[in-house]
Coordinates of C-alpha atoms in Angstrom, one line a residue:
X91 CA 0.0 -0.2 -0.1
X92 CA 2.9 2.3 0.7
X93 CA 4.4 1.8 -2.5
X94 CA 1.0 2.3 -4.4
X95 CA 0.4 5.6 -2.5
X96 CA 4.0 6.7 -3.0
X97 CA 4.0 6.1 -6.5
X98 CA 0.4 7.1 -7.6
X99 CA 0.1 10.1 -5.2
X100 CA -3.3 8.6 -4.4
X101 CA -3.4 9.8 -0.8
X102 CA -7.3 9.6 -0.6
X103 CA -6.9 5.8 -0.8
X104 CA -4.3 5.9 2.3
X105 CA -6.9 8.1 4.3
X106 CA -9.8 5.8 3.3
X107 CA -8.1 2.5 4.1
X108 CA -6.2 4.0 7.2
X109 CA -8.3 2.1 9.8
X110 CA -7.9 -1.2 7.9
X111 CA -4.2 -1.0 8.0
X112 CA -3.9 0.0 11.6
X113 CA -6.0 -3.1 12.7
X114 CA -3.7 -5.3 10.5
X115 CA -0.7 -3.7 12.6
X116 CA -2.4 -4.5 15.7
X117 CA -2.9 -8.0 14.6
X118 CA 0.9 -8.3 13.6
X119 CA 1.7 -6.7 17.2
X120 CA -0.3 -9.4 18.8
X121 CA 1.6 -12.0 17.2
X122 CA 5.1 -10.4 18.5
X123 CA 7.5 -12.7 20.6
X124 CA 9.7 -11.7 23.3
X125 CA 12.3 -10.4 20.6
X126 CA 9.4 -8.4 19.0
X127 CA 9.5 -10.6 16.0
X128 CA 6.1 -11.3 14.2
X129 CA 4.8 -14.9 14.4
X130 CA 2.5 -17.0 12.2
X131 CA 2.2 -19.9 14.5
X132 CA -1.5 -21.0 14.6
X133 CA -2.6 -19.0 11.8
X134 CA -0.3 -19.8 8.9
X135 CA 3.3 -20.1 8.1
X136 CA 6.3 -18.2 6.6
X137 CA 7.3 -19.2 3.2
X138 CA 8.1 -22.8 3.8
X139 CA 5.0 -24.9 4.2
X140 CA 6.6 -28.5 5.0
X141 CA 9.6 -30.6 4.6
X142 CA 12.7 -31.3 6.8
X143 CA 13.5 -27.2 7.2
X144 CA 10.5 -27.3 9.6
X145 CA 9.6 -26.9 12.4
X146 CA 10.9 -23.4 13.3
X147 CA 9.4 -20.3 15.2
X148 CA 10.3 -17.7 12.8
X149 CA 11.9 -17.5 9.3
X150 CA 14.4 -14.5 8.4
X151 CA 12.3 -14.0 5.3
X152 CA 9.1 -13.6 7.5
X153 CA 10.6 -11.4 10.3
X154 CA 12.3 -9.1 7.6
X155 CA 8.7 -8.5 6.1
X156 CA 7.4 -7.8 9.7
X157 CA 10.1 -5.1 10.2
X158 CA 9.6 -3.6 6.5
X159 CA 5.9 -3.1 7.4
X160 CA 6.7 -0.8 10.2
X161 CA 8.7 1.4 7.7
X162 CA 5.7 1.2 5.1
X163 CA 3.2 2.0 7.9
X164 CA 5.4 5.0 9.1
X165 CA 5.2 6.4 5.4
X166 CA 1.4 5.9 5.2
X167 CA 0.9 7.6 8.6
X168 CA 2.7 10.5 6.9
X169 CA 0.3 10.4 3.9
X170 CA -2.7 10.8 6.2
X171 CA -1.0 13.5 8.6
X172 CA -0.4 11.6 11.5
X173 CA 3.1 12.9 12.0
X174 CA 3.2 11.8 15.6
X175 CA 2.5 8.1 14.7
X176 CA 4.7 8.4 11.9
X177 CA 7.6 9.3 14.1
X178 CA 6.7 6.6 16.6
X179 CA 6.7 3.8 13.7
X180 CA 9.9 5.1 12.2
X181 CA 11.6 4.9 15.7
X182 CA 10.1 1.4 16.2
X183 CA 11.4 0.5 12.7
X184 CA 15.1 1.4 13.4
X185 CA 14.9 -0.6 16.6
X186 CA 13.5 -3.7 14.9
X187 CA 15.9 -3.5 12.0
X188 CA 19.0 -3.7 14.4
X189 CA 17.2 -6.5 16.4
X190 CA 16.6 -8.3 13.1
X191 CA 20.2 -8.0 12.4
X192 CA 21.2 -9.2 15.7
X193 CA 18.6 -12.3 15.6
X194 CA 19.6 -13.9 12.4
X195 CA 23.3 -13.0 11.6
X196 CA 25.5 -15.9 12.4
X197 CA 29.1 -15.3 13.2
X198 CA 29.7 -19.1 13.3
X199 CA 28.9 -19.7 9.7
X200 CA 29.5 -16.0 8.5
X201 CA 25.8 -16.0 7.1
X202 CA 22.2 -15.5 7.8
X203 CA 20.2 -18.3 9.3
X204 CA 17.2 -19.5 7.5
X205 CA 15.2 -19.3 11.0
X206 CA 15.1 -19.5 14.5
X207 CA 13.9 -22.7 16.2
X208 CA 11.3 -23.1 18.8
X209 CA 14.0 -22.6 21.3
X210 CA 15.3 -19.3 19.9
X211 CA 18.5 -21.1 18.4
X212 CA 19.7 -20.3 15.0
X213 CA 18.8 -22.6 12.2
X214 CA 22.1 -22.6 10.5
X215 CA 21.0 -23.2 6.9
X216 CA 22.0 -20.6 4.0
X217 CA 18.7 -19.8 2.1
X218 CA 17.8 -17.8 -1.0
X219 CA 15.1 -16.5 1.2
X220 CA 17.6 -14.1 3.0
X221 CA 17.4 -12.0 -0.1
X222 CA 14.0 -10.6 0.9
X223 CA 15.2 -8.5 3.6
X224 CA 17.9 -7.5 1.3
X225 CA 15.4 -6.5 -1.5
X226 CA 14.4 -3.6 1.3
X227 CA 18.1 -3.0 2.5
X228 CA 17.4 -4.1 5.7
X229 CA 20.6 -6.0 6.2
X230 CA 24.0 -4.6 7.2
X231 CA 26.1 -4.1 4.3
X232 CA 29.2 -6.2 4.8
X233 CA 27.1 -9.1 5.9
X234 CA 24.8 -8.8 2.7
X235 CA 27.8 -8.8 0.5
X236 CA 29.2 -11.8 2.3
X237 CA 26.0 -13.5 2.1
X238 CA 25.6 -13.0 -1.7
X239 CA 28.9 -14.0 -2.4
X240 CA 27.8 -17.6 -0.8
X241 CA 24.6 -17.4 -2.8
X242 CA 26.5 -16.6 -6.2
X243 CA 28.1 -20.0 -6.1
X244 CA 26.9 -23.1 -8.0
X245 CA 25.5 -24.9 -5.3
X246 CA 22.9 -22.1 -4.7
X247 CA 22.5 -20.8 -8.4
X248 CA 21.6 -22.9 -11.4
X249 CA 21.8 -21.8 -14.8
X250 CA 17.7 -21.4 -14.5
X251 CA 17.6 -19.8 -11.3
X252 CA 18.1 -20.2 -7.4
X253 CA 17.7 -23.2 -5.4
X254 CA 16.1 -22.4 -2.0
X255 CA 19.2 -24.1 -0.1
X256 CA 22.5 -25.3 -1.0
X257 CA 22.9 -28.6 -3.0
X258 CA 25.6 -29.4 -0.4
X259 CA 23.2 -29.2 2.4
X260 CA 21.8 -32.3 4.2
X261 CA 18.3 -31.4 3.7
X262 CA 18.7 -30.8 -0.1
X263 CA 16.6 -32.7 -2.5
X264 CA 16.3 -31.3 -6.0
X265 CA 12.8 -32.6 -6.4
X266 CA 11.8 -31.3 -2.7
X267 CA 9.2 -28.5 -3.0
X268 CA 10.5 -26.4 -0.2
X269 CA 14.0 -28.1 0.1
X270 CA 15.9 -28.1 -3.0
X271 CA 13.7 -26.6 -5.8
X272 CA 14.1 -23.6 -8.0
X273 CA 11.4 -21.0 -8.2
X274 CA 11.5 -18.0 -10.6
X275 CA 10.3 -16.4 -7.7
X276 CA 13.3 -16.8 -5.4
X277 CA 15.5 -15.9 -8.6
X278 CA 13.7 -12.5 -8.8
X279 CA 14.1 -12.0 -5.3
X280 CA 17.7 -12.6 -5.6
X281 CA 18.1 -10.4 -8.3
X282 CA 16.7 -7.4 -6.8
X283 CA 18.5 -8.0 -3.5
X284 CA 21.8 -8.2 -5.3
X285 CA 21.3 -4.9 -7.2
X286 CA 20.4 -3.4 -4.1
X287 CA 23.8 -4.2 -2.7
X288 CA 25.7 -3.3 -6.3
X289 CA 26.2 -7.0 -7.0
X290 CA 25.3 -6.5 -10.8
X291 CA 27.0 -9.7 -12.3
X292 CA 25.0 -12.4 -10.2
X293 CA 22.0 -9.8 -10.3
X294 CA 22.1 -9.7 -14.0
X295 CA 22.5 -13.6 -14.2
X296 CA 19.3 -14.1 -12.3
X297 CA 17.5 -11.6 -14.3
X298 CA 18.4 -12.9 -17.5
X299 CA 17.4 -16.6 -16.3
X300 CA 13.9 -15.4 -15.6
X301 CA 13.8 -13.4 -18.9
X302 CA 15.0 -16.3 -21.0
X303 CA 12.3 -18.6 -19.5
X304 CA 9.7 -16.5 -21.3
X305 CA 11.1 -17.7 -24.7
X306 CA 11.4 -21.4 -24.0
X307 CA 8.4 -23.6 -24.2
X308 CA 4.9 -21.4 -24.3
X309 CA 6.1 -18.0 -25.2
X310 CA 5.5 -15.5 -22.4
X311 CA 4.9 -18.3 -19.9
X312 CA 6.7 -18.6 -16.5
X313 CA 6.3 -21.8 -14.5
X314 CA 6.0 -22.1 -11.0
X315 CA 8.8 -24.2 -9.8
X316 CA 11.5 -26.3 -11.4
X317 CA 13.9 -29.1 -10.4
X318 CA 17.2 -28.0 -8.5
X319 CA 19.2 -30.7 -10.4
X320 CA 17.9 -30.3 -13.9
X321 CA 16.4 -27.8 -16.2
X322 CA 12.8 -29.3 -16.0
X323 CA 9.7 -28.0 -14.5
X324 CA 7.7 -30.2 -11.8
X325 CA 4.8 -32.1 -13.3
X326 CA 2.7 -30.6 -10.4
X327 CA 4.0 -27.0 -11.4
X328 CA 1.4 -24.3 -12.5
X329 CA 2.5 -23.6 -16.2
X330 CA 2.1 -20.0 -15.9
X331 CA 2.4 -18.3 -12.3
X332 CA 1.9 -14.6 -12.0
X333 CA 4.6 -14.1 -9.2
X334 CA 7.0 -15.9 -11.4
X335 CA 6.1 -13.4 -14.3
X336 CA 6.4 -10.6 -12.0
X337 CA 9.9 -11.5 -11.0
X338 CA 10.9 -10.4 -14.5
X339 CA 9.4 -6.9 -14.0
X340 CA 10.6 -6.3 -10.5
X341 CA 14.3 -7.3 -11.1
X342 CA 14.2 -5.3 -14.5
X343 CA 12.6 -2.2 -13.2
X344 CA 13.5 -1.9 -9.5
X345 CA 16.8 -3.9 -9.8
X346 CA 18.6 -3.2 -13.2
X347 CA 17.1 0.4 -13.8
X348 CA 16.8 1.3 -10.2
X349 CA 13.4 3.0 -11.1
X350 CA 11.1 4.7 -8.4
X351 CA 8.7 7.4 -8.6
X352 CA 7.5 9.5 -5.7
X353 CA 4.8 11.9 -6.7
X354 CA 4.7 14.0 -3.7
X355 CA 8.2 15.0 -4.2
X356 CA 7.7 15.2 -8.0
X357 CA 10.6 13.0 -8.4
X358 CA 11.7 10.2 -10.5
X359 CA 14.7 8.1 -9.4
X360 CA 16.7 6.5 -12.0
X361 CA 19.7 4.5 -10.8
X362 CA 20.6 2.0 -13.4
X363 CA 23.4 -0.8 -13.3
X364 CA 23.8 -0.8 -17.0
X365 CA 25.2 -4.3 -18.4
X366 CA 28.5 -3.2 -19.4
X367 CA 28.1 -3.8 -23.1
X368 CA 24.6 -2.2 -23.5
X369 CA 25.4 0.8 -25.7
X370 CA 21.7 2.1 -25.8
X371 CA 18.3 1.4 -24.5
X372 CA 15.0 3.2 -23.8
X373 CA 12.6 3.6 -20.9
X374 CA 9.4 5.0 -21.9
X375 CA 6.0 6.3 -20.4
X376 CA 7.2 6.3 -17.0
X377 CA 4.2 7.9 -15.0
X378 CA 4.7 10.6 -12.2
X379 CA 0.8 11.6 -11.5
X380 CA -0.1 13.3 -14.6
X381 CA 3.3 13.7 -16.1
X382 CA 5.0 11.1 -18.3
X383 CA 8.7 10.9 -19.0
X384 CA 10.7 9.1 -21.6
X385 CA 14.5 8.2 -21.1
X386 CA 16.9 7.4 -24.1
X387 CA 20.5 6.2 -23.0
X388 CA 23.4 6.0 -25.2
X389 CA 27.1 5.2 -24.3
X390 CA 30.5 5.5 -26.0
X391 CA 33.9 5.0 -24.3
X392 CA 34.2 8.5 -23.4
X393 CA 30.4 9.6 -22.8
X394 CA 27.0 8.6 -21.2
X395 CA 24.2 10.6 -22.8
X396 CA 20.6 10.6 -21.2
X397 CA 18.0 12.1 -23.5
X398 CA 14.7 13.1 -21.5
X399 CA 11.3 14.0 -22.6
X400 CA 8.0 14.7 -20.7
X401 CA 4.3 15.2 -21.4
X402 CA 1.4 16.3 -19.4
X403 CA 1.4 18.6 -16.7
X404 CA 3.2 19.1 -13.1
X405 CA 6.5 19.5 -12.0
X406 CA 9.1 16.8 -12.7
X407 CA 12.7 16.2 -11.4
X408 CA 15.0 13.4 -12.2
X409 CA 17.6 11.9 -9.6
X410 CA 20.1 10.2 -12.0
X411 CA 22.6 7.9 -10.4
X412 CA 24.1 5.3 -12.9
X413 CA 26.9 2.9 -11.7
X414 CA 30.4 2.9 -13.0
X415 CA 33.4 0.8 -12.2
X416 CA 35.5 2.0 -9.5
X417 CA 38.2 2.5 -11.9
X418 CA 36.1 5.0 -14.0
X419 CA 36.6 8.7 -13.7
X420 CA 33.5 10.9 -14.1
X421 CA 35.2 14.3 -15.4
X422 CA 32.0 16.6 -16.5
X423 CA 28.2 16.8 -16.6
X424 CA 26.5 19.2 -18.9
X425 CA 22.8 19.6 -19.2
X426 CA 21.7 21.4 -22.7
X427 CA 25.3 22.4 -23.0
X428 CA 25.4 23.7 -19.4
X429 CA 27.5 22.4 -16.5
X430 CA 25.5 20.6 -14.0
X431 CA 26.9 19.9 -10.5
X432 CA 27.4 16.2 -9.5
X433 CA 28.9 13.9 -6.8
X434 CA 30.3 10.5 -7.1
X435 CA 29.5 8.1 -4.4
X436 CA 31.6 5.0 -4.2
X437 CA 30.9 1.7 -2.2
X438 CA 32.8 -1.6 -2.0
X439 CA 31.5 -2.8 -5.4
X440 CA 31.1 0.3 -7.7
X441 CA 30.5 4.0 -7.5
X442 CA 27.5 5.8 -8.6
X443 CA 27.2 9.4 -10.0
X444 CA 24.4 11.6 -8.2
X445 CA 22.9 14.4 -10.0
X446 CA 19.4 16.0 -10.2
X447 CA 17.6 18.1 -12.9
X448 CA 14.2 19.3 -13.8
X449 CA 12.7 17.8 -16.8
X450 CA 11.3 20.6 -19.1
X451 CA 8.8 19.9 -22.1
X452 CA 11.4 20.1 -24.8
X453 CA 14.1 17.7 -25.3
X454 CA 16.8 17.6 -22.6
X455 CA 20.4 16.1 -23.3
X456 CA 22.4 15.4 -20.2
X457 CA 26.1 14.5 -21.5
X458 CA 28.4 12.9 -19.1
X459 CA 32.1 12.7 -19.7
X460 CA 34.1 9.7 -18.6
X461 CA 37.6 8.5 -18.8
X462 CA 39.0 4.9 -18.1
X463 CA 35.6 3.6 -18.3
X464 CA 35.6 -0.2 -18.0
X465 CA 33.1 -3.1 -17.2
X466 CA 32.5 -7.0 -17.5
X467 CA 29.5 -8.8 -19.0
X468 CA 28.4 -12.5 -18.5
X469 CA 25.5 -13.6 -20.7
X470 CA 24.5 -16.8 -19.3
X471 CA 22.1 -19.2 -21.3
X472 CA 19.5 -21.7 -20.4
X473 CA 20.8 -25.4 -20.9
X474 CA 18.9 -27.9 -23.1
X475 CA 15.8 -29.1 -21.4
X476 CA 16.5 -31.9 -18.7
X477 CA 20.3 -30.9 -18.6
X478 CA 22.2 -29.9 -15.3
X479 CA 23.9 -26.6 -15.0
X480 CA 27.0 -25.7 -17.0
X481 CA 27.4 -21.9 -17.2
X482 CA 30.0 -19.8 -15.4
X483 CA 29.4 -18.2 -12.0
X484 CA 31.0 -14.9 -11.2
X485 CA 31.3 -15.3 -7.3
X486 CA 32.9 -12.2 -6.4
X487 CA 35.3 -9.2 -7.6
X488 CA 37.5 -7.0 -5.8
X489 CA 39.7 -4.3 -6.6
X490 CA 43.0 -3.2 -5.0
X491 CA 43.1 0.3 -3.5
X492 CA 44.7 1.9 -6.6
X493 CA 42.0 0.6 -8.8
X494 CA 44.4 -1.0 -11.2
X495 CA 44.1 -4.4 -10.4
X496 CA 40.7 -6.4 -10.5
X497 CA 40.5 -9.9 -8.9
X498 CA 37.6 -12.2 -9.8
X499 CA 36.4 -15.3 -7.9
X500 CA 34.7 -17.7 -10.5
X501 CA 33.2 -21.2 -10.6
X502 CA 32.9 -23.4 -13.5
X503 CA 32.9 -26.9 -14.8
X504 CA 36.3 -28.7 -15.1
X505 CA 38.1 -28.1 -18.4
X506 CA 35.5 -26.0 -19.9
X507 CA 36.3 -22.8 -21.8
X508 CA 34.2 -19.7 -20.6
X509 CA 34.2 -16.0 -22.0
X510 CA 33.5 -12.8 -20.3
X511 CA 32.5 -9.6 -22.3
X512 CA 34.8 -6.7 -21.8
X513 CA 33.7 -3.1 -22.2
X514 CA 36.8 -1.1 -23.3
X515 CA 39.4 -3.9 -23.4
X516 CA 42.1 -1.2 -24.2
X517 CA 42.3 -0.4 -20.4
X518 CA 43.6 -3.9 -19.6
X519 CA 47.4 -4.4 -19.9
X520 CA 47.4 -8.2 -18.9
X521 CA 45.4 -11.0 -17.4
X522 CA 46.3 -13.8 -15.0
X523 CA 44.4 -17.2 -15.0
X524 CA 42.9 -16.2 -18.3
X525 CA 43.5 -14.6 -21.7
X526 CA 42.4 -11.5 -23.3
X527 CA 41.5 -12.5 -27.0
X528 CA 42.0 -10.7 -30.0
X529 CA 38.2 -10.0 -29.8
X530 CA 38.6 -8.2 -26.5
X531 CA 37.0 -11.0 -24.5
X532 CA 38.4 -12.6 -21.5
X533 CA 38.5 -16.3 -21.9
X534 CA 38.9 -18.6 -18.9
X535 CA 40.0 -22.1 -19.1
X536 CA 39.0 -24.1 -15.9
X537 CA 41.4 -26.5 -14.5
X538 CA 40.8 -30.1 -14.6
X539 CA 38.8 -31.8 -12.0
X540 CA 36.0 -34.5 -11.4
X541 CA 33.6 -34.5 -14.1
X542 CA 30.2 -32.5 -13.5
X543 CA 31.5 -31.0 -10.1
X544 CA 32.1 -27.2 -10.2
X545 CA 35.1 -25.9 -9.0
X546 CA 36.7 -22.2 -8.3
X547 CA 39.5 -20.3 -10.1
X548 CA 40.9 -16.9 -9.8
X549 CA 41.4 -14.4 -12.4
X550 CA 43.4 -11.3 -11.9
X551 CA 43.1 -8.3 -14.4
X552 CA 45.8 -5.7 -14.5
X553 CA 45.1 -2.2 -16.0
X554 CA 47.2 0.3 -17.8
X555 CA 48.6 3.2 -15.8
X556 CA 46.8 6.3 -16.4

């Protein structure tokens, strides 16, 4: 409801439904345990309905949604003019966000636990369900990055999406509905969560797995659930599931494009993690109340150009914050030929340009000058029906402090050749553990090992001096 009101400006709906939402909040409070975590005992379940992962008291997934509900209700309180309630709920949200982290992070396994058992002990099982709190940015950044690295490996991520738990788990069964299968729903959750924490390579792999499914079999259909071992839907699976289809839309719009609209503040936020080899794309008909905005993006090795047009009435501002590699230097920004102030905000994985501008009725052209731009792409494919996974996984990447060396940890099948796409290969001086081809791609030859079992390999990219 908070998303709807924020993005539509329909505050009358919030006022009309406030009493209903407040009663829902009172019900949620009535289920709190001594940690103030919402419980479903006796009235439902978390996500997992059966199987060896049960019984539990509270899932991380479920508890995270309970915490996010506080932030959402605080937002709705603001829309209906209840400022005292808004502040009270915002304070409660912050306390519960901290409590959530403390309750479910396991220093022992360096990961988020699947759940708390009935004795409030951690159920030490790494699960893709942990990406739901990540979707909302509820988790500690360092812990989230560690968890994503774990989930990006081949025991969690298949060519067709994310298993609910690791294939190495003693509870795992590839045919288990809630203890081994792959749901496009999970895959979409993971993609949005990974984009939230700037892990664009595994995020794009998961988005792409869901997207390709729309072209495999009945066109435009997204199955409910697939085997964790082979690219094959279950015989009991719904052939076209609405939440599976939604998990192409959300990772694309909320994840890759980082699109948000806020009617009250007259703002469109556009924070894309553009795949490195995409040189152009368009996003059209973005609604902001009575205003509609179109975006056209173009890229060369030296410039990023964003053209915007608008129709309709009302004020409109754009917060544009595209991602760049930590090596890239942003040299300038001009709007319609005039300098525009900007900031660059780095994090552990990439850096984001940050600038804000009004969108007038006529064509608007934002030109960003860049130097030493660089990026990698991995275009995973679905395997033949009934086959096991065979694509490369990029588990992690890390830059040195000078940003002239990038180390990749990858996982692949023994003896297989893989390739990564490279944007601006002229920036590379040498590569260890792989080869830069004449076509400007990085070819990785995995070492030999046991057939069918993924193994790890390191690739170090050295860059030319600037």
